[in-house]
Amino acid sequence: MTENTQQSNHSAPELPTQYTPADVEGPLYERWVERGYFEADEKSDKPPYTIVIPPPNVTGSLHLGHAFEHTLIDALTRRKRMQGYETLWQPGMDHAGIATQNVVERELAKEGVSRHDLGREAFVERVWQWKGESGGQISGQMRRLGDGVAWSRERFTMDEGLSKSVQTIFKRLYDDELIYRAERIINWCPRCLTAISDIEVEYQDDEGELVSIRYGEGDASIVVATTRAETMLGDTAVAVHPEDERYAHLVGTEIELPLTGRRIPVVADEHVDPEFGTGAVKVTPAHDPNDFEIGRRHDLPNLAVLDERGVITAHGPFQGLDRFEARSAIVGALRAESRIVSEKRPYTHSVGHCSRCKTTIEPRLSMQWWVKVGPLAKAAGDAVREGKVKIHPKEMESRYFGWVDNLHDWCISRQLWWGHRIPVWYGPNGEVVCVGPDDEAPTGEGWTQDTDVLDTWFSSGLWPFSTLGWPEQTPSVEKFYPNAVLVTGYDILFFWVARMMMFGLYAMDGTPPFHTIALHGMVRDQFGKKMSKSFGNAVNPLDWMDSYGSDAVRFTLARGANPGVDVPIGEDWVQGSRNFANKIWNATRFALMNGATVEGELPPAEQLSATDRWILSRLNSVVAEVDAYYDDYQFAKLSDTLFHFAWDEVFDWYVELSKTTFMAGGPAADASRRVLGEVLDVTLRLLHPIVPFVTETLWTTLTGGESVVIADWPKAVLVAGADAPGGFRDEAAEREIETVQQVVTEVRRFRSDQGLQPGQKVPAQLELSGTALAAHEAAMRSLLRLQPAGEDFSATASLPVAGARVALDLSGTIDVEAERKRLTKDLGAAEKEKAQATAKLGNEAFLAKAPEKVVDKIRGRLEAAEADIVRITAQLAALPQA
């Protein structure tokens, strides 16, 4: 028993007849927050357990992906809190540079002004104003879901403390020559006018054109193919494979680049695939990342022909045209000169788009700031290889290594105004000074700060320790770093996770930011399709919470959460979870009405019935199973285990089997009431991390405890006189009740097969002598609606089950002849199915050719047919004789 349950001394608690989540959830959550249950104390001597929230964008709102991830994290932290850990679930939000700047710019556009009209300083002030008034609505939505975060510790990636962390690590990396400035190819958004990271690029199949163009004349000509004809104006070479004999005579020579009047070299480079297309590729170093690398290897010039808005800058007839206008114009001009060898339209290919504004991104040569990731990425890979950090599920390790072992240098600068401004100043004579948080910035005429800001992944990469007060060695850093586990989607394994690993190991003296990386999949619709507004299948989880309650949404999400696997979800599943919450409510209400109690010790084993001993034994098995599943992050399995134990074993079997005991009264009834109270107490505590609201209401009513949030996590239940390692177990009682269940199930199936209504009573004799079933006759009769056999009883059907026999008088309840005809027909169909399956499985030629899945399916059909034959034959034999 917990302290909270031991203090209970209340009587006759009552619950409303119906559970209404909307009346319960909001007030309960506010009570939890007011009482400080979710706060974390760095002075505590309890062992720490820390998880950081993957910081949602300040522009965001709760979507199903958030609800899914937050449910899993909340379940972990609630359990650890109950286990006695000083638990910190760190909340906060990301400033979301591009997304937030776009939102505020749209607001300004409604007023007829742009950020340039305001100027940088005034625009940033306007963004802060927007953040204070409209940003962060997701915080309130997290409360709706029940997130047990330490709200007093909420952080924002642009707040003063985190900004100091960002400036500190930038300065250290710069001084260690791990940050540098250089011209490289980046993803450029012509709408947002900034570099964007790989994760901010969404690829989709677009319809375009593939155009083959002839460069040069006669024997000195080469055909190249491109989907971006406009970039040919910036070509500075044609590349072929060194061993491609077709072009060996041209390597080292120059050919004419059409429309430009320029001549460009033919170079040999092993990057070119001689089997693809013509085996020759145009090289545009300023507008393609692969071409840029070829250009570096061959010392080619970088000729930029598109400006930041995607407009042609090259002198000539195409200057000033948008890139897409220029594409068709250039193809037309080439066609006029008979340079077009072939055109393929439509040509479907993968094209990158800005995830914020959906504009087609443009690879662009640009001067940017970079992190030299080589040594940082090696440390991140070694931490997993050496076992300092575990990735769960383990099969995801290969994807992690495939990424960190092949990382390119990271572009960290963004051409925005909202974000952490790069702390570098340029002097009038070419000086470059990087300023730390405790340094004085250079002043005087001619000194200017870099205008770019940092990629948001730079600041979120510091999240596990910057939120605790780093770079100061605060008590929170001492207590709560490193995190216990990171729970996040496999889709950002390569981005956020890798960056946290690199920065954590670098800044925290080789200590990784977390011990375990627990990866989950993506939420999809019930057909396995990605949820999207454009597909019309996106779901607002708040709508489901309004209709079915937050517990129902949480339980549905947790029950689908297999490690690293996508989660399909449909509204009917949420309805099923709502029904489960109602089942818990109604069963607990029934138990309380019948005197279920947690007061006093459990009776000794010799005073407990087999039914009591069975449910306590099963309870201890479930406690052990749930603990093992939690430790392995198997949320689906632990949820399913709890669902079937609570619904099937506790509510549908134990409660039903105990009803006759309660009605009879006496010591046996008192013992069962105490056992039922114990089982409900433990079951509600086990369920609490997943479905916190309904369990809080029921548990506090049952036990009189302050809150299940701070109750003890269940351990093995002990029973005086029958203690055993791992708690009370009684295999004999489990076998006995399994036999009762077998008899009841078989007789119920027979009744259903005979067309009897569930509530229809039937006279019956139960021959239970010599079995352990005799003690359960009253309960079995009640469950099966079996009346005592009178003096004129005449058995018309007899069922042998589990060593017992149940004789029933079905006279007057069914049309025997019609039932015999139906069963005979079903028997014939089953025998035909058996014959067909047997023939196929006996055909060696068929077995040699058929796929294993097909053979397994036929074997399953044979087994099902044989089982049907046995069942139907028994039903026919049980029918009354004419």
mmCIF file of N, CA and C in Angstrom, residues 251-361:
data_model
loop_
_atom_site.group_PDB
_atom_site.id
_atom_site.type_symbol
_atom_site.label_atom_id
_atom_site.label_comp_id
_atom_site.label_asym_id
_atom_site.label_seq_id
_atom_site.Cartn_x
_atom_site.Cartn_y
_atom_site.Cartn_z
ATOM 1 N N VAL A 251 38.644 15.382 -74.246
ATOM 2 C CA VAL A 251 39.122 15.779 -72.924
ATOM 3 C C VAL A 251 40.340 16.691 -73.074
ATOM 4 N N GLY A 252 40.276 17.836 -72.419
ATOM 5 C CA GLY A 252 41.355 18.817 -72.504
ATOM 6 C C GLY A 252 41.146 19.861 -73.572
ATOM 7 N N THR A 253 40.118 19.669 -74.400
ATOM 8 C CA THR A 253 39.811 20.678 -75.424
ATOM 9 C C THR A 253 38.676 21.573 -74.934
ATOM 10 N N GLU A 254 38.324 22.565 -75.750
ATOM 11 C CA GLU A 254 37.219 23.453 -75.431
ATOM 12 C C GLU A 254 36.143 23.339 -76.509
ATOM 13 N N ILE A 255 34.874 23.462 -76.082
ATOM 14 C CA ILE A 255 33.773 23.465 -77.023
ATOM 15 C C ILE A 255 32.927 24.714 -76.784
ATOM 16 N N GLU A 256 32.115 25.037 -77.756
ATOM 17 C CA GLU A 256 31.307 26.256 -77.662
ATOM 18 C C GLU A 256 30.079 26.015 -76.797
ATOM 19 N N LEU A 257 29.827 26.938 -75.874
ATOM 20 C CA LEU A 257 28.612 26.922 -75.070
ATOM 21 C C LEU A 257 27.555 27.741 -75.811
ATOM 22 N N PRO A 258 26.449 27.123 -76.272
ATOM 23 C CA PRO A 258 25.458 27.847 -77.076
ATOM 24 C C PRO A 258 24.919 29.080 -76.370
ATOM 25 N N LEU A 259 24.513 30.035 -77.171
ATOM 26 C CA LEU A 259 23.822 31.261 -76.742
ATOM 27 C C LEU A 259 24.716 32.253 -76.017
ATOM 28 N N THR A 260 25.936 31.882 -75.672
ATOM 29 C CA THR A 260 26.747 32.738 -74.807
ATOM 30 C C THR A 260 27.976 33.315 -75.495
ATOM 31 N N GLY A 261 28.448 32.653 -76.558
ATOM 32 C CA GLY A 261 29.691 33.098 -77.190
ATOM 33 C C GLY A 261 30.924 32.660 -76.425
ATOM 34 N N ARG A 262 30.748 31.893 -75.324
ATOM 35 C CA ARG A 262 31.899 31.435 -74.545
ATOM 36 C C ARG A 262 32.313 30.029 -74.985
ATOM 37 N N ARG A 263 33.580 29.731 -74.758
ATOM 38 C CA ARG A 263 34.062 28.367 -74.955
ATOM 39 C C ARG A 263 34.424 27.803 -73.584
ATOM 40 N N ILE A 264 34.048 26.539 -73.351
ATOM 41 C CA ILE A 264 34.262 25.921 -72.033
ATOM 42 C C ILE A 264 35.016 24.610 -72.213
ATOM 43 N N PRO A 265 35.813 24.190 -71.200
ATOM 44 C CA PRO A 265 36.623 22.974 -71.333
ATOM 45 C C PRO A 265 35.806 21.696 -71.140
ATOM 46 N N VAL A 266 36.341 20.614 -71.708
ATOM 47 C CA VAL A 266 35.825 19.271 -71.432
ATOM 48 C C VAL A 266 36.797 18.636 -70.448
ATOM 49 N N VAL A 267 36.263 18.238 -69.261
ATOM 50 C CA VAL A 267 37.127 17.680 -68.211
ATOM 51 C C VAL A 267 36.723 16.243 -67.932
ATOM 52 N N ALA A 268 37.671 15.477 -67.453
ATOM 53 C CA ALA A 268 37.408 14.078 -67.084
ATOM 54 C C ALA A 268 37.280 13.984 -65.572
ATOM 55 N N ASP A 269 36.151 13.418 -65.105
ATOM 56 C CA ASP A 269 35.919 13.339 -63.657
ATOM 57 C C ASP A 269 35.189 12.028 -63.339
ATOM 58 N N GLU A 270 35.675 11.322 -62.326
ATOM 59 C CA GLU A 270 35.106 10.018 -61.994
ATOM 60 C C GLU A 270 33.706 10.110 -61.410
ATOM 61 N N HIS A 271 33.267 11.295 -61.069
ATOM 62 C CA HIS A 271 31.901 11.466 -60.574
ATOM 63 C C HIS A 271 30.869 11.145 -61.652
ATOM 64 N N VAL A 272 31.239 11.298 -62.915
ATOM 65 C CA VAL A 272 30.297 11.110 -64.020
ATOM 66 C C VAL A 272 30.037 9.618 -64.226
ATOM 67 N N ASP A 273 28.765 9.262 -64.393
ATOM 68 C CA ASP A 273 28.372 7.887 -64.670
ATOM 69 C C ASP A 273 28.287 7.709 -66.181
ATOM 70 N N PRO A 274 29.191 6.953 -66.786
ATOM 71 C CA PRO A 274 29.186 6.821 -68.252
ATOM 72 C C PRO A 274 27.976 6.060 -68.779
ATOM 73 N N GLU A 275 27.283 5.331 -67.880
ATOM 74 C CA GLU A 275 26.119 4.548 -68.301
ATOM 75 C C GLU A 275 24.835 5.366 -68.277
ATOM 76 N N PHE A 276 24.874 6.536 -67.668
ATOM 77 C CA PHE A 276 23.648 7.334 -67.523
ATOM 78 C C PHE A 276 23.558 8.354 -68.652
ATOM 79 N N GLY A 277 22.437 8.330 -69.364
ATOM 80 C CA GLY A 277 22.226 9.284 -70.448
ATOM 81 C C GLY A 277 23.294 9.175 -71.515
ATOM 82 N N THR A 278 23.838 10.313 -71.895
ATOM 83 C CA THR A 278 24.887 10.323 -72.921
ATOM 84 C C THR A 278 26.275 10.104 -72.337
ATOM 85 N N GLY A 279 26.353 10.043 -71.001
ATOM 86 C CA GLY A 279 27.663 9.893 -70.374
ATOM 87 C C GLY A 279 28.408 11.193 -70.230
ATOM 88 N N ALA A 280 27.721 12.306 -70.549
ATOM 89 C CA ALA A 280 28.338 13.634 -70.412
ATOM 90 C C ALA A 280 27.392 14.528 -69.612
ATOM 91 N N VAL A 281 27.946 15.375 -68.748
ATOM 92 C CA VAL A 281 27.110 16.263 -67.937
ATOM 93 C C VAL A 281 27.625 17.692 -68.041
ATOM 94 N N LYS A 282 26.693 18.639 -68.042
ATOM 95 C CA LYS A 282 27.050 20.054 -67.981
ATOM 96 C C LYS A 282 27.479 20.376 -66.557
ATOM 97 N N VAL A 283 28.431 21.264 -66.388
ATOM 98 C CA VAL A 283 28.965 21.600 -65.065
ATOM 99 C C VAL A 283 28.687 23.079 -64.790
ATOM 100 N N THR A 284 27.842 23.306 -63.749
ATOM 101 C CA THR A 284 27.468 24.673 -63.353
ATOM 102 C C THR A 284 27.840 24.841 -61.886
ATOM 103 N N PRO A 285 29.087 25.128 -61.581
ATOM 104 C CA PRO A 285 29.546 25.092 -60.182
ATOM 105 C C PRO A 285 28.792 26.027 -59.244
ATOM 106 N N ALA A 286 28.251 27.124 -59.749
ATOM 107 C CA ALA A 286 27.589 28.079 -58.862
ATOM 108 C C ALA A 286 26.140 27.720 -58.574
ATOM 109 N N HIS A 287 25.615 26.660 -59.228
ATOM 110 C CA HIS A 287 24.193 26.361 -59.084
ATOM 111 C C HIS A 287 23.889 24.881 -58.898
ATOM 112 N N ASP A 288 24.891 24.084 -58.522
ATOM 113 C CA ASP A 288 24.649 22.660 -58.273
ATOM 114 C C ASP A 288 25.736 22.142 -57.334
ATOM 115 N N PRO A 289 25.349 21.424 -56.267
ATOM 116 C CA PRO A 289 26.364 20.986 -55.292
ATOM 117 C C PRO A 289 27.363 19.996 -55.872
ATOM 118 N N ASN A 290 26.919 19.066 -56.716
ATOM 119 C CA ASN A 290 27.864 18.119 -57.315
ATOM 120 C C ASN A 290 28.785 18.821 -58.299
ATOM 121 N N ASP A 291 28.202 19.748 -59.067
ATOM 122 C CA ASP A 291 29.019 20.511 -60.009
ATOM 123 C C ASP A 291 30.047 21.371 -59.277
ATOM 124 N N PHE A 292 29.658 21.872 -58.112
ATOM 125 C CA PHE A 292 30.591 22.687 -57.329
ATOM 126 C C PHE A 292 31.828 21.880 -56.959
ATOM 127 N N GLU A 293 31.608 20.610 -56.568
ATOM 128 C CA GLU A 293 32.746 19.756 -56.204
ATOM 129 C C GLU A 293 33.596 19.443 -57.422
ATOM 130 N N ILE A 294 32.954 19.209 -58.584
ATOM 131 C CA ILE A 294 33.730 19.003 -59.810
ATOM 132 C C ILE A 294 34.560 20.252 -60.111
ATOM 133 N N GLY A 295 33.906 21.406 -59.933
ATOM 134 C CA GLY A 295 34.607 22.658 -60.185
ATOM 135 C C GLY A 295 35.824 22.837 -59.297
ATOM 136 N N ARG A 296 35.692 22.453 -58.026
ATOM 137 C CA ARG A 296 36.839 22.572 -57.114
ATOM 138 C C ARG A 296 37.975 21.655 -57.549
ATOM 139 N N ARG A 297 37.614 20.445 -57.993
ATOM 140 C CA ARG A 297 38.664 19.491 -58.383
ATOM 141 C C ARG A 297 39.390 19.952 -59.654
ATOM 142 N N HIS A 298 38.706 20.697 -60.491
ATOM 143 C CA HIS A 298 39.306 21.082 -61.780
ATOM 144 C C HIS A 298 39.563 22.587 -61.881
ATOM 145 N N ASP A 299 39.456 23.265 -60.748
ATOM 146 C CA ASP A 299 39.767 24.697 -60.690
ATOM 147 C C ASP A 299 38.951 25.489 -61.713
ATOM 148 N N LEU A 300 37.652 25.194 -61.762
ATOM 149 C CA LEU A 300 36.755 25.882 -62.688
ATOM 150 C C LEU A 300 36.220 27.156 -62.048
ATOM 151 N N PRO A 301 35.925 28.160 -62.839
ATOM 152 C CA PRO A 301 35.328 29.374 -62.270
ATOM 153 C C PRO A 301 33.874 29.127 -61.858
ATOM 154 N N ASN A 302 33.416 29.873 -60.855
ATOM 155 C CA ASN A 302 32.041 29.806 -60.390
ATOM 156 C C ASN A 302 31.282 30.995 -60.968
ATOM 157 N N LEU A 303 30.413 30.736 -61.908
ATOM 158 C CA LEU A 303 29.710 31.813 -62.590
ATOM 159 C C LEU A 303 28.242 31.805 -62.170
ATOM 160 N N ALA A 304 27.846 32.742 -61.306
ATOM 161 C CA ALA A 304 26.458 32.827 -60.843
ATOM 162 C C ALA A 304 25.623 33.578 -61.875
ATOM 163 N N VAL A 305 24.503 32.986 -62.282
ATOM 164 C CA VAL A 305 23.649 33.619 -63.291
ATOM 165 C C VAL A 305 22.233 33.866 -62.773
ATOM 166 N N LEU A 306 21.972 33.566 -61.490
ATOM 167 C CA LEU A 306 20.674 33.824 -60.863
ATOM 168 C C LEU A 306 20.888 34.631 -59.601
ATOM 169 N N ASP A 307 20.061 35.643 -59.376
ATOM 170 C CA ASP A 307 20.203 36.419 -58.146
ATOM 171 C C ASP A 307 19.415 35.758 -57.024
ATOM 172 N N GLU A 308 19.331 36.439 -55.888
ATOM 173 C CA GLU A 308 18.722 35.845 -54.708
ATOM 174 C C GLU A 308 17.228 35.571 -54.878
ATOM 175 N N ARG A 309 16.591 36.238 -55.858
ATOM 176 C CA ARG A 309 15.168 36.015 -56.105
ATOM 177 C C ARG A 309 14.914 35.068 -57.274
ATOM 178 N N GLY A 310 15.966 34.455 -57.780
ATOM 179 C CA GLY A 310 15.811 33.530 -58.894
ATOM 180 C C GLY A 310 15.644 34.229 -60.229
ATOM 181 N N VAL A 311 16.203 35.412 -60.366
ATOM 182 C CA VAL A 311 16.109 36.197 -61.606
ATOM 183 C C VAL A 311 17.454 36.140 -62.321
ATOM 184 N N ILE A 312 17.409 35.978 -63.671
ATOM 185 C CA ILE A 312 18.629 35.859 -64.467
ATOM 186 C C ILE A 312 19.420 37.171 -64.417
ATOM 187 N N THR A 313 20.722 37.048 -64.117
ATOM 188 C CA THR A 313 21.607 38.227 -64.058
ATOM 189 C C THR A 313 22.589 38.262 -65.222
ATOM 190 N N ALA A 314 22.719 37.136 -65.943
ATOM 191 C CA ALA A 314 23.690 37.082 -67.038
ATOM 192 C C ALA A 314 23.311 38.074 -68.122
ATOM 193 N N HIS A 315 24.312 38.781 -68.660
ATOM 194 C CA HIS A 315 24.064 39.765 -69.721
ATOM 195 C C HIS A 315 23.513 39.064 -70.958
ATOM 196 N N GLY A 316 22.608 39.700 -71.625
ATOM 197 C CA GLY A 316 22.038 39.125 -72.824
ATOM 198 C C GLY A 316 20.527 39.234 -72.834
ATOM 199 N N PRO A 317 19.889 38.556 -73.784
ATOM 200 C CA PRO A 317 18.436 38.707 -73.954
ATOM 201 C C PRO A 317 17.615 38.134 -72.802
ATOM 202 N N PHE A 318 18.226 37.326 -71.967
ATOM 203 C CA PHE A 318 17.457 36.676 -70.891
ATOM 204 C C PHE A 318 17.591 37.413 -69.559
ATOM 205 N N GLN A 319 18.419 38.402 -69.498
ATOM 206 C CA GLN A 319 18.642 39.136 -68.256
ATOM 207 C C GLN A 319 17.324 39.735 -67.755
ATOM 208 N N GLY A 320 17.065 39.561 -66.462
ATOM 209 C CA GLY A 320 15.857 40.114 -65.856
ATOM 210 C C GLY A 320 14.667 39.175 -65.861
ATOM 211 N N LEU A 321 14.789 38.022 -66.545
ATOM 212 C CA LEU A 321 13.687 37.053 -66.556
ATOM 213 C C LEU A 321 13.716 36.194 -65.294
ATOM 214 N N ASP A 322 12.537 35.871 -64.789
ATOM 215 C CA ASP A 322 12.436 34.892 -63.717
ATOM 216 C C ASP A 322 12.975 33.553 -64.219
ATOM 217 N N ARG A 323 13.491 32.737 -63.299
ATOM 218 C CA ARG A 323 14.142 31.483 -63.700
ATOM 219 C C ARG A 323 13.234 30.587 -64.543
ATOM 220 N N PHE A 324 11.931 30.542 -64.218
ATOM 221 C CA PHE A 324 11.031 29.670 -64.962
ATOM 222 C C PHE A 324 10.670 30.276 -66.321
ATOM 223 N N GLU A 325 10.566 31.610 -66.373
ATOM 224 C CA GLU A 325 10.362 32.268 -67.663
ATOM 225 C C GLU A 325 11.593 32.064 -68.542
ATOM 226 N N ALA A 326 12.752 32.186 -67.933
ATOM 227 C CA ALA A 326 14.001 32.036 -68.680
ATOM 228 C C ALA A 326 14.145 30.609 -69.207
ATOM 229 N N ARG A 327 13.666 29.643 -68.456
ATOM 230 C CA ARG A 327 13.806 28.237 -68.873
ATOM 231 C C ARG A 327 13.159 28.024 -70.240
ATOM 232 N N SER A 328 11.898 28.448 -70.383
ATOM 233 C CA SER A 328 11.206 28.243 -71.657
ATOM 234 C C SER A 328 11.811 29.119 -72.760
ATOM 235 N N ALA A 329 12.240 30.325 -72.404
ATOM 236 C CA ALA A 329 12.827 31.217 -73.408
ATOM 237 C C ALA A 329 14.141 30.658 -73.936
ATOM 238 N N ILE A 330 14.944 30.102 -73.038
ATOM 239 C CA ILE A 330 16.240 29.550 -73.446
ATOM 240 C C ILE A 330 16.039 28.304 -74.306
ATOM 241 N N VAL A 331 15.101 27.444 -73.935
ATOM 242 C CA VAL A 331 14.825 26.255 -74.748
ATOM 243 C C VAL A 331 14.358 26.687 -76.138
ATOM 244 N N GLY A 332 13.515 27.734 -76.199
ATOM 245 C CA GLY A 332 13.066 28.223 -77.492
ATOM 246 C C GLY A 332 14.224 28.742 -78.334
ATOM 247 N N ALA A 333 15.140 29.455 -77.715
ATOM 248 C CA ALA A 333 16.285 29.982 -78.444
ATOM 249 C C ALA A 333 17.196 28.857 -78.932
ATOM 250 N N LEU A 334 17.382 27.837 -78.109
ATOM 251 C CA LEU A 334 18.205 26.688 -78.506
ATOM 252 C C LEU A 334 17.537 25.916 -79.640
ATOM 253 N N ARG A 335 16.216 25.821 -79.574
ATOM 254 C CA ARG A 335 15.478 25.132 -80.631
ATOM 255 C C ARG A 335 15.656 25.875 -81.950
ATOM 256 N N ALA A 336 15.641 27.194 -81.889
ATOM 257 C CA ALA A 336 15.806 28.010 -83.093
ATOM 258 C C ALA A 336 17.181 27.806 -83.719
ATOM 259 N N GLU A 337 18.181 27.473 -82.906
ATOM 260 C CA GLU A 337 19.532 27.232 -83.407
ATOM 261 C C GLU A 337 19.785 25.749 -83.677
ATOM 262 N N SER A 338 18.710 24.944 -83.613
ATOM 263 C CA SER A 338 18.811 23.488 -83.853
ATOM 264 C C SER A 338 19.753 22.813 -82.870
ATOM 265 N N ARG A 339 19.754 23.330 -81.647
ATOM 266 C CA ARG A 339 20.593 22.741 -80.595
ATOM 267 C C ARG A 339 19.841 21.692 -79.758
ATOM 268 N N ILE A 340 18.528 21.655 -79.869
ATOM 269 C CA ILE A 340 17.750 20.705 -79.075
ATOM 270 C C ILE A 340 17.741 19.357 -79.787
ATOM 271 N N VAL A 341 18.302 18.340 -79.131
ATOM 272 C CA VAL A 341 18.348 16.986 -79.685
ATOM 273 C C VAL A 341 17.068 16.229 -79.365
ATOM 274 N N SER A 342 16.557 16.410 -78.148
ATOM 275 C CA SER A 342 15.300 15.764 -77.755
ATOM 276 C C SER A 342 14.693 16.535 -76.597
ATOM 277 N N GLU A 343 13.376 16.412 -76.479
ATOM 278 C CA GLU A 343 12.637 17.025 -75.373
ATOM 279 C C GLU A 343 11.654 15.998 -74.824
ATOM 280 N N LYS A 344 11.664 15.835 -73.524
ATOM 281 C CA LYS A 344 10.731 14.898 -72.896
ATOM 282 C C LYS A 344 9.810 15.667 -71.969
ATOM 283 N N ARG A 345 8.520 15.693 -72.319
ATOM 284 C CA ARG A 345 7.517 16.375 -71.511
ATOM 285 C C ARG A 345 6.280 15.497 -71.424
ATOM 286 N N PRO A 346 5.605 15.394 -70.280
ATOM 287 C CA PRO A 346 6.144 15.851 -68.991
ATOM 288 C C PRO A 346 7.200 14.873 -68.482
ATOM 289 N N TYR A 347 8.135 15.413 -67.753
ATOM 290 C CA TYR A 347 9.190 14.608 -67.156
ATOM 291 C C TYR A 347 9.065 14.749 -65.637
ATOM 292 N N THR A 348 8.636 13.684 -64.975
ATOM 293 C CA THR A 348 8.402 13.731 -63.524
ATOM 294 C C THR A 348 9.698 13.435 -62.784
ATOM 295 N N HIS A 349 10.083 14.334 -61.907
ATOM 296 C CA HIS A 349 11.305 14.133 -61.132
ATOM 297 C C HIS A 349 11.157 14.791 -59.765
ATOM 298 N N SER A 350 12.019 14.397 -58.843
ATOM 299 C CA SER A 350 11.949 14.894 -57.471
ATOM 300 C C SER A 350 12.550 16.287 -57.379
ATOM 301 N N VAL A 351 11.776 17.211 -56.836
ATOM 302 C CA VAL A 351 12.197 18.613 -56.742
ATOM 303 C C VAL A 351 12.050 19.087 -55.299
ATOM 304 N N GLY A 352 13.055 19.798 -54.805
ATOM 305 C CA GLY A 352 13.009 20.312 -53.432
ATOM 306 C C GLY A 352 12.207 21.601 -53.333
ATOM 307 N N HIS A 353 11.423 21.709 -52.263
ATOM 308 C CA HIS A 353 10.623 22.905 -52.015
ATOM 309 C C HIS A 353 10.860 23.370 -50.579
ATOM 310 N N CYS A 354 10.760 24.664 -50.372
ATOM 311 C CA CYS A 354 10.861 25.223 -49.026
ATOM 312 C C CYS A 354 9.673 24.738 -48.202
ATOM 313 N N SER A 355 9.942 24.166 -47.061
ATOM 314 C CA SER A 355 8.863 23.616 -46.237
ATOM 315 C C SER A 355 7.958 24.709 -45.692
ATOM 316 N N ARG A 356 8.433 25.959 -45.650
ATOM 317 C CA ARG A 356 7.642 27.051 -45.081
ATOM 318 C C ARG A 356 6.715 27.676 -46.108
ATOM 319 N N CYS A 357 7.258 27.975 -47.303
ATOM 320 C CA CYS A 357 6.458 28.719 -48.282
ATOM 321 C C CYS A 357 6.190 27.935 -49.556
ATOM 322 N N LYS A 358 6.756 26.694 -49.649
ATOM 323 C CA LYS A 358 6.523 25.779 -50.772
ATOM 324 C C LYS A 358 7.186 26.236 -52.074
ATOM 325 N N THR A 359 8.025 27.265 -52.012
ATOM 326 C CA THR A 359 8.749 27.716 -53.203
ATOM 327 C C THR A 359 9.810 26.683 -53.585
ATOM 328 N N THR A 360 10.003 26.486 -54.896
ATOM 329 C CA THR A 360 11.070 25.594 -55.356
ATOM 330 C C THR A 360 12.418 26.161 -54.925
ATOM 331 N N ILE A 361 13.192 25.353 -54.218
ATOM 332 C CA ILE A 361 14.481 25.835 -53.721
ATOM 333 C C ILE A 361 15.500 25.858 -54.868
#
